[in-house]
Amino acid sequence: EAAVTQSPRNKVAVTGGKVTLSCNQTNNHNNMYWYRQDTGHGLRLIHYSYGAGSTEKGDIPDGYKASRPSQENFSLILELATPSQTSVYFCASGDANYAEQFFGPGTRLTVL
Amino acid sequence: AQRVTQVQPTGSSQWGEEVTLDCSYETSEYFYRIFWYRQLFSGEMVFLIYQPSFDTQNQRSGRYSVVFQKSFKSISLVISASQPEDSGTYFCALSELIMGYKLTFGTGTSLLVDP
């Protein structure tokens, strides 16, 4: 039933390694988003997408890439992970026709 | 530039009391929406209510309502008859017609409702 799912839910990575976080939505929403949540900052937008093939930079894109191969899937890619990227990452989907964004359960990433 | 401020990092309430959580924001847009989400202890983000800027009526949804003061760029979430299950962190978020309707979040207010 969950409309936005994320995998993995937890990830431990090493500094300099490549990390891919995946998100899948069954809402058929055009827009998808990646946020990170850190203590004292709320959620901040990393990348977003208007649809398949589209990726756009959000407010804090440095060190991250995104990929939207289909309407349903949106990935966040850390080519060279750093300890400063240790955080909880949330994917969300939304549409101009709907008010709220729908969030996934989050992925806790630890970079050692 | 967009900014959302929640000055109350924590709050508390007794079962059955009314709770008010405050939020202020900055925007240069005419059309925008203010959202309230609750984050459960599991981390799940739950949508509660939203207020469109063009609507002068304060929105209501079940036990949730807002007090929207557009000229002051402030909005409060009011929870009536609070319950222990309402405990969690409450986020105010601004949505504008830019960046795909992205959300700009405040830092949240952690609410504890005592039984």
PDB file of C-alpha atoms in Angstrom:
ATOM      1  CA  GLU A   1       0.000   0.000   0.000  1.00  0.00           C
ATOM      2  CA  ALA A   2       2.920   2.373   0.737  1.00  0.00           C
ATOM      3  CA  ALA A   3       3.009   4.852  -2.114  1.00  0.00           C
ATOM      4  CA  VAL A   4       6.615   6.000  -1.708  1.00  0.00           C
ATOM      5  CA  THR A   5       9.256   3.451  -0.832  1.00  0.00           C
ATOM      6  CA  GLN A   6      12.984   3.838  -0.324  1.00  0.00           C
ATOM      7  CA  SER A   7      15.857   1.398  -0.357  1.00  0.00           C
ATOM      8  CA  PRO A   8      17.967   0.682   1.467  1.00  0.00           C
ATOM      9  CA  ARG A   9      16.513   1.805   4.792  1.00  0.00           C
ATOM     10  CA  ASN A  10      19.906   1.841   6.427  1.00  0.00           C
ATOM     11  CA  LYS A  11      23.319   2.068   4.820  1.00  0.00           C
ATOM     12  CA  VAL A  12      26.870   2.234   6.120  1.00  0.00           C
ATOM     13  CA  ALA A  13      29.418   3.391   3.573  1.00  0.00           C
ATOM     14  CA  VAL A  14      33.120   4.168   3.587  1.00  0.00           C
ATOM     15  CA  THR A  15      34.612   7.521   2.742  1.00  0.00           C
ATOM     16  CA  GLY A  16      35.282   7.761  -0.986  1.00  0.00           C
ATOM     17  CA  GLY A  17      32.858   5.015  -1.872  1.00  0.00           C
ATOM     18  CA  LYS A  18      29.884   5.298  -4.189  1.00  0.00           C
ATOM     19  CA  VAL A  19      26.388   5.212  -2.692  1.00  0.00           C
ATOM     20  CA  THR A  20      23.084   4.970  -4.510  1.00  0.00           C
ATOM     21  CA  LEU A  21      19.804   5.601  -2.723  1.00  0.00           C
ATOM     22  CA  SER A  22      16.670   4.502  -4.539  1.00  0.00           C
ATOM     23  CA  CYS A  23      13.116   5.730  -4.413  1.00  0.00           C
ATOM     24  CA  ASN A  24       9.983   4.338  -6.001  1.00  0.00           C
ATOM     25  CA  GLN A  25       6.530   5.927  -6.080  1.00  0.00           C
ATOM     26  CA  THR A  26       3.190   4.513  -7.182  1.00  0.00           C
ATOM     27  CA  ASN A  27       1.308   7.830  -6.963  1.00  0.00           C
ATOM     28  CA  ASN A  28       1.919   8.609 -10.644  1.00  0.00           C
ATOM     29  CA  HIS A  29       3.160  12.027  -9.585  1.00  0.00           C
ATOM     30  CA  ASN A  30       5.263  14.042 -11.977  1.00  0.00           C
ATOM     31  CA  ASN A  31       7.504  15.629  -9.365  1.00  0.00           C
ATOM     32  CA  MET A  32       9.917  13.813  -7.112  1.00  0.00           C
ATOM     33  CA  TYR A  33      12.295  15.206  -4.526  1.00  0.00           C
ATOM     34  CA  TRP A  34      15.283  14.250  -2.416  1.00  0.00           C
ATOM     35  CA  TYR A  35      15.715  15.933   0.969  1.00  0.00           C
ATOM     36  CA  ARG A  36      18.178  15.402   3.755  1.00  0.00           C
ATOM     37  CA  GLN A  37      17.429  15.910   7.424  1.00  0.00           C
ATOM     38  CA  ASP A  38      20.047  16.958   9.932  1.00  0.00           C
ATOM     39  CA  THR A  39      19.616  18.024  13.516  1.00  0.00           C
ATOM     40  CA  GLY A  40      18.902  21.740  13.707  1.00  0.00           C
ATOM     41  CA  HIS A  41      18.169  22.114   9.982  1.00  0.00           C
ATOM     42  CA  GLY A  42      14.817  20.529   9.289  1.00  0.00           C
ATOM     43  CA  LEU A  43      14.657  19.001   5.794  1.00  0.00           C
ATOM     44  CA  ARG A  44      16.619  20.539   2.954  1.00  0.00           C
ATOM     45  CA  LEU A  45      16.153  19.962  -0.769  1.00  0.00           C
ATOM     46  CA  ILE A  46      19.031  18.305  -2.629  1.00  0.00           C
ATOM     47  CA  HIS A  47      17.619  17.499  -6.080  1.00  0.00           C
ATOM     48  CA  TYR A  48      14.211  17.276  -7.663  1.00  0.00           C
ATOM     49  CA  SER A  49      12.660  16.132 -10.907  1.00  0.00           C
ATOM     50  CA  TYR A  50       9.703  17.140 -13.068  1.00  0.00           C
ATOM     51  CA  GLY A  51       9.430  13.763 -14.757  1.00  0.00           C
ATOM     52  CA  ALA A  52      11.334  10.947 -16.450  1.00  0.00           C
ATOM     53  CA  GLY A  53      14.683  12.151 -17.770  1.00  0.00           C
ATOM     54  CA  SER A  54      14.574  15.392 -15.779  1.00  0.00           C
ATOM     55  CA  THR A  55      16.771  16.291 -12.818  1.00  0.00           C
ATOM     56  CA  GLU A  56      17.216  19.720 -11.277  1.00  0.00           C
ATOM     57  CA  LYS A  57      19.436  21.100  -8.544  1.00  0.00           C
ATOM     58  CA  GLY A  58      17.834  21.984  -5.246  1.00  0.00           C
ATOM     59  CA  ASP A  59      19.235  24.116  -2.460  1.00  0.00           C
ATOM     60  CA  ILE A  60      22.181  21.892  -1.446  1.00  0.00           C
ATOM     61  CA  PRO A  61      23.187  19.825  -4.521  1.00  0.00           C
ATOM     62  CA  ASP A  62      26.975  19.785  -4.061  1.00  0.00           C
ATOM     63  CA  GLY A  63      28.354  16.255  -3.796  1.00  0.00           C
ATOM     64  CA  TYR A  64      25.153  14.650  -5.096  1.00  0.00           C
ATOM     65  CA  LYS A  65      23.787  13.551  -8.446  1.00  0.00           C
ATOM     66  CA  ALA A  66      20.286  12.387  -9.271  1.00  0.00           C
ATOM     67  CA  SER A  67      18.748  10.142 -11.885  1.00  0.00           C
ATOM     68  CA  ARG A  68      15.112   9.802 -12.976  1.00  0.00           C
ATOM     69  CA  PRO A  69      14.931   6.926 -15.439  1.00  0.00           C
ATOM     70  CA  SER A  70      11.154   6.550 -15.225  1.00  0.00           C
ATOM     71  CA  GLN A  71       8.054   8.171 -13.751  1.00  0.00           C
ATOM     72  CA  GLU A  72       8.241   5.831 -10.778  1.00  0.00           C
ATOM     73  CA  ASN A  73      11.939   5.833  -9.912  1.00  0.00           C
ATOM     74  CA  PHE A  74      14.271   8.534  -8.663  1.00  0.00           C
ATOM     75  CA  SER A  75      17.785   7.836  -7.409  1.00  0.00           C
ATOM     76  CA  LEU A  76      20.247   9.889  -5.418  1.00  0.00           C
ATOM     77  CA  ILE A  77      23.898   9.165  -6.114  1.00  0.00           C
ATOM     78  CA  LEU A  78      26.897  10.009  -3.976  1.00  0.00           C
ATOM     79  CA  GLU A  79      29.906   9.386  -6.249  1.00  0.00           C
ATOM     80  CA  LEU A  80      32.493   9.998  -3.511  1.00  0.00           C
ATOM     81  CA  ALA A  81      30.820   9.758  -0.133  1.00  0.00           C
ATOM     82  CA  THR A  82      32.126  11.904   2.714  1.00  0.00           C
ATOM     83  CA  PRO A  83      31.377  11.826   6.466  1.00  0.00           C
ATOM     84  CA  SER A  84      29.543  15.160   6.109  1.00  0.00           C
ATOM     85  CA  GLN A  85      26.937  13.309   4.053  1.00  0.00           C
ATOM     86  CA  THR A  86      25.953  11.214   7.056  1.00  0.00           C
ATOM     87  CA  SER A  87      22.269  12.045   7.406  1.00  0.00           C
ATOM     88  CA  VAL A  88      18.729  10.807   6.993  1.00  0.00           C
ATOM     89  CA  TYR A  89      17.513  11.074   3.398  1.00  0.00           C
ATOM     90  CA  PHE A  90      13.881  11.406   2.434  1.00  0.00           C
ATOM     91  CA  CYS A  91      12.341  10.962  -0.966  1.00  0.00           C
ATOM     92  CA  ALA A  92       8.982  12.542  -1.747  1.00  0.00           C
ATOM     93  CA  SER A  93       6.568  12.745  -4.635  1.00  0.00           C
ATOM     94  CA  GLY A  94       4.150  15.500  -5.519  1.00  0.00           C
ATOM     95  CA  ASP A  95       2.183  17.083  -8.289  1.00  0.00           C
ATOM     96  CA  ALA A  96       0.835  20.533  -9.078  1.00  0.00           C
ATOM     97  CA  ASN A  97      -2.651  19.062  -8.847  1.00  0.00           C
ATOM     98  CA  TYR A  98      -2.141  17.932  -5.274  1.00  0.00           C
ATOM     99  CA  ALA A  99      -1.367  20.060  -2.290  1.00  0.00           C
ATOM    100  CA  GLU A 100       0.925  17.955  -0.180  1.00  0.00           C
ATOM    101  CA  GLN A 101       4.047  15.989  -0.912  1.00  0.00           C
ATOM    102  CA  PHE A 102       4.086  12.338   0.039  1.00  0.00           C
ATOM    103  CA  PHE A 103       7.192  11.164   1.817  1.00  0.00           C
ATOM    104  CA  GLY A 104       8.993   7.880   1.900  1.00  0.00           C
ATOM    105  CA  PRO A 105      10.116   6.325   5.194  1.00  0.00           C
ATOM    106  CA  GLY A 106      13.659   7.680   4.975  1.00  0.00           C
ATOM    107  CA  THR A 107      17.122   6.169   4.596  1.00  0.00           C
ATOM    108  CA  ARG A 108      19.669   6.509   7.355  1.00  0.00           C
ATOM    109  CA  LEU A 109      23.130   6.825   5.789  1.00  0.00           C
ATOM    110  CA  THR A 110      26.320   6.679   7.809  1.00  0.00           C
ATOM    111  CA  VAL A 111      29.619   7.428   6.072  1.00  0.00           C
ATOM    112  CA  LEU A 112      32.649   6.276   8.049  1.00  0.00           C
TER     113      LEU A 112
ATOM    114  CA  ALA B   1      14.887  34.222  -0.231  1.00  0.00           C
ATOM    115  CA  GLN B   2      12.650  31.736   1.484  1.00  0.00           C
ATOM    116  CA  ARG B   3      13.008  31.116   5.171  1.00  0.00           C
ATOM    117  CA  VAL B   4      10.836  29.379   7.738  1.00  0.00           C
ATOM    118  CA  THR B   5      11.316  29.912  11.459  1.00  0.00           C
ATOM    119  CA  GLN B   6       9.958  27.876  14.336  1.00  0.00           C
ATOM    120  CA  VAL B   7      11.221  29.502  17.514  1.00  0.00           C
ATOM    121  CA  GLN B   8       9.854  26.869  19.911  1.00  0.00           C
ATOM    122  CA  PRO B   9      12.243  23.903  19.802  1.00  0.00           C
ATOM    123  CA  THR B  10      10.129  22.029  22.348  1.00  0.00           C
ATOM    124  CA  GLY B  11       6.632  22.122  23.774  1.00  0.00           C
ATOM    125  CA  SER B  12       4.539  20.180  26.227  1.00  0.00           C
ATOM    126  CA  SER B  13       0.900  19.664  26.983  1.00  0.00           C
ATOM    127  CA  GLN B  14      -1.434  17.685  29.202  1.00  0.00           C
ATOM    128  CA  TRP B  15      -3.989  15.305  27.772  1.00  0.00           C
ATOM    129  CA  GLY B  16      -7.046  17.208  26.587  1.00  0.00           C
ATOM    130  CA  GLU B  17      -5.409  20.638  26.436  1.00  0.00           C
ATOM    131  CA  GLU B  18      -5.253  22.820  23.376  1.00  0.00           C
ATOM    132  CA  VAL B  19      -1.760  23.251  21.941  1.00  0.00           C
ATOM    133  CA  THR B  20      -0.515  26.086  19.739  1.00  0.00           C
ATOM    134  CA  LEU B  21       2.681  25.833  17.714  1.00  0.00           C
ATOM    135  CA  ASP B  22       4.042  28.936  16.023  1.00  0.00           C
ATOM    136  CA  CYS B  23       5.741  29.490  12.681  1.00  0.00           C
ATOM    137  CA  SER B  24       6.887  32.544  10.735  1.00  0.00           C
ATOM    138  CA  TYR B  25       8.153  32.692   7.182  1.00  0.00           C
ATOM    139  CA  GLU B  26       9.696  34.918   4.552  1.00  0.00           C
ATOM    140  CA  THR B  27       8.664  34.966   0.925  1.00  0.00           C
ATOM    141  CA  SER B  28       8.398  37.475  -1.884  1.00  0.00           C
ATOM    142  CA  GLU B  29       5.812  35.415  -3.737  1.00  0.00           C
ATOM    143  CA  TYR B  30       2.125  36.273  -3.826  1.00  0.00           C
ATOM    144  CA  PHE B  31       0.965  32.695  -4.213  1.00  0.00           C
ATOM    145  CA  TYR B  32       2.277  30.163  -1.755  1.00  0.00           C
ATOM    146  CA  ARG B  33       1.137  27.473   0.634  1.00  0.00           C
ATOM    147  CA  ILE B  34       2.096  26.742   4.211  1.00  0.00           C
ATOM    148  CA  PHE B  35       2.105  23.106   5.249  1.00  0.00           C
ATOM    149  CA  TRP B  36       2.236  21.393   8.622  1.00  0.00           C
ATOM    150  CA  TYR B  37       3.744  17.940   8.901  1.00  0.00           C
ATOM    151  CA  ARG B  38       4.271  15.769  11.949  1.00  0.00           C
ATOM    152  CA  GLN B  39       7.282  13.500  12.162  1.00  0.00           C
ATOM    153  CA  LEU B  40       6.606  10.369  14.157  1.00  0.00           C
ATOM    154  CA  PHE B  41       9.250   8.830  16.394  1.00  0.00           C
ATOM    155  CA  SER B  42       9.770   6.267  13.620  1.00  0.00           C
ATOM    156  CA  GLY B  43      10.833   9.084  11.288  1.00  0.00           C
ATOM    157  CA  GLU B  44       7.709   8.938   9.135  1.00  0.00           C
ATOM    158  CA  MET B  45       6.454  12.305   7.874  1.00  0.00           C
ATOM    159  CA  VAL B  46       2.699  12.723   8.152  1.00  0.00           C
ATOM    160  CA  PHE B  47       0.838  15.534   6.398  1.00  0.00           C
ATOM    161  CA  LEU B  48      -1.571  17.398   8.698  1.00  0.00           C
ATOM    162  CA  ILE B  49      -2.985  20.507   7.069  1.00  0.00           C
ATOM    163  CA  TYR B  50      -2.116  23.320   4.693  1.00  0.00           C
ATOM    164  CA  GLN B  51      -3.081  26.957   4.178  1.00  0.00           C
ATOM    165  CA  PRO B  52      -3.089  28.592   0.731  1.00  0.00           C
ATOM    166  CA  SER B  53      -2.001  32.217   0.719  1.00  0.00           C
ATOM    167  CA  PHE B  54      -4.994  33.358  -1.307  1.00  0.00           C
ATOM    168  CA  ASP B  55      -7.528  31.925   1.164  1.00  0.00           C
ATOM    169  CA  THR B  56      -8.456  34.279   3.985  1.00  0.00           C
ATOM    170  CA  GLN B  57     -10.255  31.510   5.861  1.00  0.00           C
ATOM    171  CA  ASN B  58      -8.253  29.624   8.456  1.00  0.00           C
ATOM    172  CA  GLN B  59      -8.120  25.986   7.426  1.00  0.00           C
ATOM    173  CA  ARG B  60      -9.394  23.178   9.630  1.00  0.00           C
ATOM    174  CA  SER B  61      -8.952  19.413   9.453  1.00  0.00           C
ATOM    175  CA  GLY B  62     -10.268  17.314  12.293  1.00  0.00           C
ATOM    176  CA  ARG B  63      -8.522  18.388  15.502  1.00  0.00           C
ATOM    177  CA  TYR B  64      -6.065  20.523  13.550  1.00  0.00           C
ATOM    178  CA  SER B  65      -6.599  24.124  12.578  1.00  0.00           C
ATOM    179  CA  VAL B  66      -4.403  27.061  11.710  1.00  0.00           C
ATOM    180  CA  VAL B  67      -4.384  30.738  12.593  1.00  0.00           C
ATOM    181  CA  PHE B  68      -3.096  32.481   9.485  1.00  0.00           C
ATOM    182  CA  GLN B  69      -1.851  36.054   9.805  1.00  0.00           C
ATOM    183  CA  LYS B  70      -0.775  36.802   6.269  1.00  0.00           C
ATOM    184  CA  SER B  71       0.232  40.402   6.848  1.00  0.00           C
ATOM    185  CA  PHE B  72       2.599  39.307   9.606  1.00  0.00           C
ATOM    186  CA  LYS B  73       3.779  36.278   7.623  1.00  0.00           C
ATOM    187  CA  SER B  74       2.975  34.029  10.519  1.00  0.00           C
ATOM    188  CA  ILE B  75       0.889  30.947  10.985  1.00  0.00           C
ATOM    189  CA  SER B  76       0.103  28.848  14.037  1.00  0.00           C
ATOM    190  CA  LEU B  77      -1.011  25.244  14.222  1.00  0.00           C
ATOM    191  CA  VAL B  78      -3.670  24.600  16.837  1.00  0.00           C
ATOM    192  CA  ILE B  79      -4.277  21.082  18.091  1.00  0.00           C
ATOM    193  CA  SER B  80      -7.467  20.733  20.058  1.00  0.00           C
ATOM    194  CA  ALA B  81      -7.934  18.129  22.782  1.00  0.00           C
ATOM    195  CA  SER B  82      -4.322  16.955  22.579  1.00  0.00           C
ATOM    196  CA  GLN B  83      -3.569  13.284  23.159  1.00  0.00           C
ATOM    197  CA  PRO B  84      -0.349  11.400  23.940  1.00  0.00           C
ATOM    198  CA  GLU B  85      -0.448  10.057  20.369  1.00  0.00           C
ATOM    199  CA  ASP B  86       0.057  13.641  19.167  1.00  0.00           C
ATOM    200  CA  SER B  87       3.594  13.595  20.542  1.00  0.00           C
ATOM    201  CA  GLY B  88       6.240  14.061  17.890  1.00  0.00           C
ATOM    202  CA  THR B  89       8.034  16.774  15.993  1.00  0.00           C
ATOM    203  CA  TYR B  90       5.944  19.292  14.076  1.00  0.00           C
ATOM    204  CA  PHE B  91       7.335  20.969  10.989  1.00  0.00           C
ATOM    205  CA  CYS B  92       6.076  24.042   9.254  1.00  0.00           C
ATOM    206  CA  ALA B  93       6.984  24.227   5.551  1.00  0.00           C
ATOM    207  CA  LEU B  94       6.622  26.854   2.839  1.00  0.00           C
ATOM    208  CA  SER B  95       5.774  25.876  -0.729  1.00  0.00           C
ATOM    209  CA  GLU B  96       6.130  28.338  -3.594  1.00  0.00           C
ATOM    210  CA  LEU B  97       5.619  28.049  -7.344  1.00  0.00           C
ATOM    211  CA  ILE B  98       9.347  27.592  -7.873  1.00  0.00           C
ATOM    212  CA  MET B  99      11.635  24.593  -7.951  1.00  0.00           C
ATOM    213  CA  GLY B 100       8.760  22.261  -8.606  1.00  0.00           C
ATOM    214  CA  TYR B 101       6.789  23.403  -5.555  1.00  0.00           C
ATOM    215  CA  LYS B 102       9.660  22.478  -3.296  1.00  0.00           C
ATOM    216  CA  LEU B 103       9.171  22.661   0.455  1.00  0.00           C
ATOM    217  CA  THR B 104      11.290  24.898   2.665  1.00  0.00           C
ATOM    218  CA  PHE B 105      11.119  23.533   6.187  1.00  0.00           C
ATOM    219  CA  GLY B 106      11.485  25.070   9.590  1.00  0.00           C
ATOM    220  CA  THR B 107      13.591  23.354  12.226  1.00  0.00           C
ATOM    221  CA  GLY B 108      10.587  21.806  13.959  1.00  0.00           C
ATOM    222  CA  THR B 109       8.963  21.841  17.382  1.00  0.00           C
ATOM    223  CA  SER B 110       9.171  18.690  19.457  1.00  0.00           C
ATOM    224  CA  LEU B 111       5.880  18.213  21.317  1.00  0.00           C
ATOM    225  CA  LEU B 112       5.295  15.914  24.246  1.00  0.00           C
ATOM    226  CA  VAL B 113       1.754  15.320  25.441  1.00  0.00           C
ATOM    227  CA  ASP B 114       1.573  13.828  28.911  1.00  0.00           C
ATOM    228  CA  PRO B 115      -1.151  11.297  29.657  1.00  0.00           C
TER     229      PRO B 115
END
